[in-house]
Amino acid sequence: MAQKTALIVYAHQSPGSFNAAVRDVAMQELAAQGFRVLVSDLYAANFIANSTQDDVIGDLKNPELFQYGEETMHAWMEGRLSDDIVAEQRKVEEAELIIFQFPLYWFSVPAIMKGWMDRVLTQGFAFSLEKIYDNGVFKDKKAMLSFTTGATKTMFQPDGINGDINIALWPLQNGTLHFCGFQVLAPQIFWSPAHCPNAARTAMLDGWRARVKGLLAERPLTFAPCELFDLSFQGGFLLWPKVREERESRPYGITTGHHLGKPLPPDNQMKAQTGSDRPDGRK
Ligand SMILES: Cc1cc2nc3c(=O)[nH]c(=O)nc-3n(C[C@H](O)[C@H](O)[C@H](O)COP(=O)(O)OP(=O)(O)OC[C@H]3O[C@@H](n4cnc5c(N)ncnc54)[C@H](O)[C@@H]3O)c2cc1C
């Protein structure tokens, strides 16, 4: 049987950090399961975060008006993307599981990891107009966020000072990962490791080790399937009227983003939904 490959895209500056310990646990556990584990250590590699003309080798299609998305799409089709992008794209192609490991920066990924997303997930390679969300390019792959916070869990409750963590997760999990087709596994969140006793940190690492053992068997998060929408420019990519009508009687919106002015489906971005909560109606 072919060996499975996992990729850990890792962004922390310090080898002694808690993020490094979390990465190491994943590497050990995945290797123990027979995975070939690739790591993109972004700070160590001095990975370029800026999307610029330097990412395209050779002549630009439109030197008068540089459009990053257009130019990198053509460069991808013609094999003219810069070597560092191509190397990362090869890893993505090979991996069936991608773990993004990072400290939460401003409710998001650190800039160097955002740069990885901006530069590696180019049009054509990671998505096209026809291939998005559950029809997306990477629909046979799994991806997840694994991150540490400064804040405590209660601070990210709907009634906590930071507001609902589900809302903070939506842009990355829906707008980036699921947009490219990935089946998104529930995030692994290490709440405030710098402000808890060592025993609590050890317990967090043990919990992560146990989770990684069964990671690939987990049911992914649920998102609104494309079939719920009229995917035409005339239709505005809106929910079909009959779907909207059918949702009127339900207590919750469809997903965190597709809330339809109703209460958010509880923990839609934190755990897989089951039963009648599922937007696709599957059990
Ligand atoms: C620009 C910026 C923006 C930020 N924005 C946010 C934000 O929006 N929301 C938010 O909540 N936070 C935010 N933070 C805080 C940030 O998310 C945390 O500082 C970070 O997640 C902590 O993780 P770390 O790996 O750096 O912890 P570290 O400080 O590296 O580690 C915490 C503790 O774990 C110990 N440790 C290391 N290895 C082990 C091990 N194997 N076993 C046990 N203990 C170990 C370390 O020695 C240390 O005592 C931000 C920080 C910055 C710099």
PDB file of C-alpha atoms in Angstrom, residues 228 239-252 254 260 262 276 278-281:
ATOM      1  CA  LEU A 228     -27.945  24.844  -1.984  1.00  0.00           C
ATOM      2  CA  LEU A 239     -29.461  30.271  -1.905  1.00  0.00           C
ATOM      3  CA  TRP A 240     -32.169  28.773  -4.094  1.00  0.00           C
ATOM      4  CA  PRO A 241     -35.521  30.337  -3.035  1.00  0.00           C
ATOM      5  CA  LYS A 242     -36.921  26.917  -2.099  1.00  0.00           C
ATOM      6  CA  VAL A 243     -33.920  26.300   0.205  1.00  0.00           C
ATOM      7  CA  ARG A 244     -34.393  29.668   1.878  1.00  0.00           C
ATOM      8  CA  GLU A 245     -38.067  28.977   2.317  1.00  0.00           C
ATOM      9  CA  GLU A 246     -37.350  25.535   3.758  1.00  0.00           C
ATOM     10  CA  ARG A 247     -34.924  27.058   6.294  1.00  0.00           C
ATOM     11  CA  GLU A 248     -37.462  29.612   7.553  1.00  0.00           C
ATOM     12  CA  SER A 249     -38.904  27.201  10.117  1.00  0.00           C
ATOM     13  CA  ARG A 250     -35.518  26.074  11.462  1.00  0.00           C
ATOM     14  CA  PRO A 251     -34.252  27.563  14.734  1.00  0.00           C
ATOM     15  CA  TYR A 252     -30.687  28.201  13.492  1.00  0.00           C
ATOM     16  CA  ILE A 254     -27.184  27.061   8.083  1.00  0.00           C
ATOM     17  CA  LEU A 260     -29.798  34.034   7.585  1.00  0.00           C
ATOM     18  CA  LYS A 262     -30.989  33.596  12.879  1.00  0.00           C
ATOM     19  CA  SER A 276     -31.015  17.788  11.484  1.00  0.00           C
ATOM     20  CA  ARG A 278     -26.406  19.420   9.168  1.00  0.00           C
ATOM     21  CA  PRO A 279     -26.879  21.899   6.315  1.00  0.00           C
ATOM     22  CA  ASP A 280     -26.824  19.112   3.741  1.00  0.00           C
ATOM     23  CA  GLY A 281     -29.526  17.185   5.642  1.00  0.00           C
TER      24      GLY A 281
END
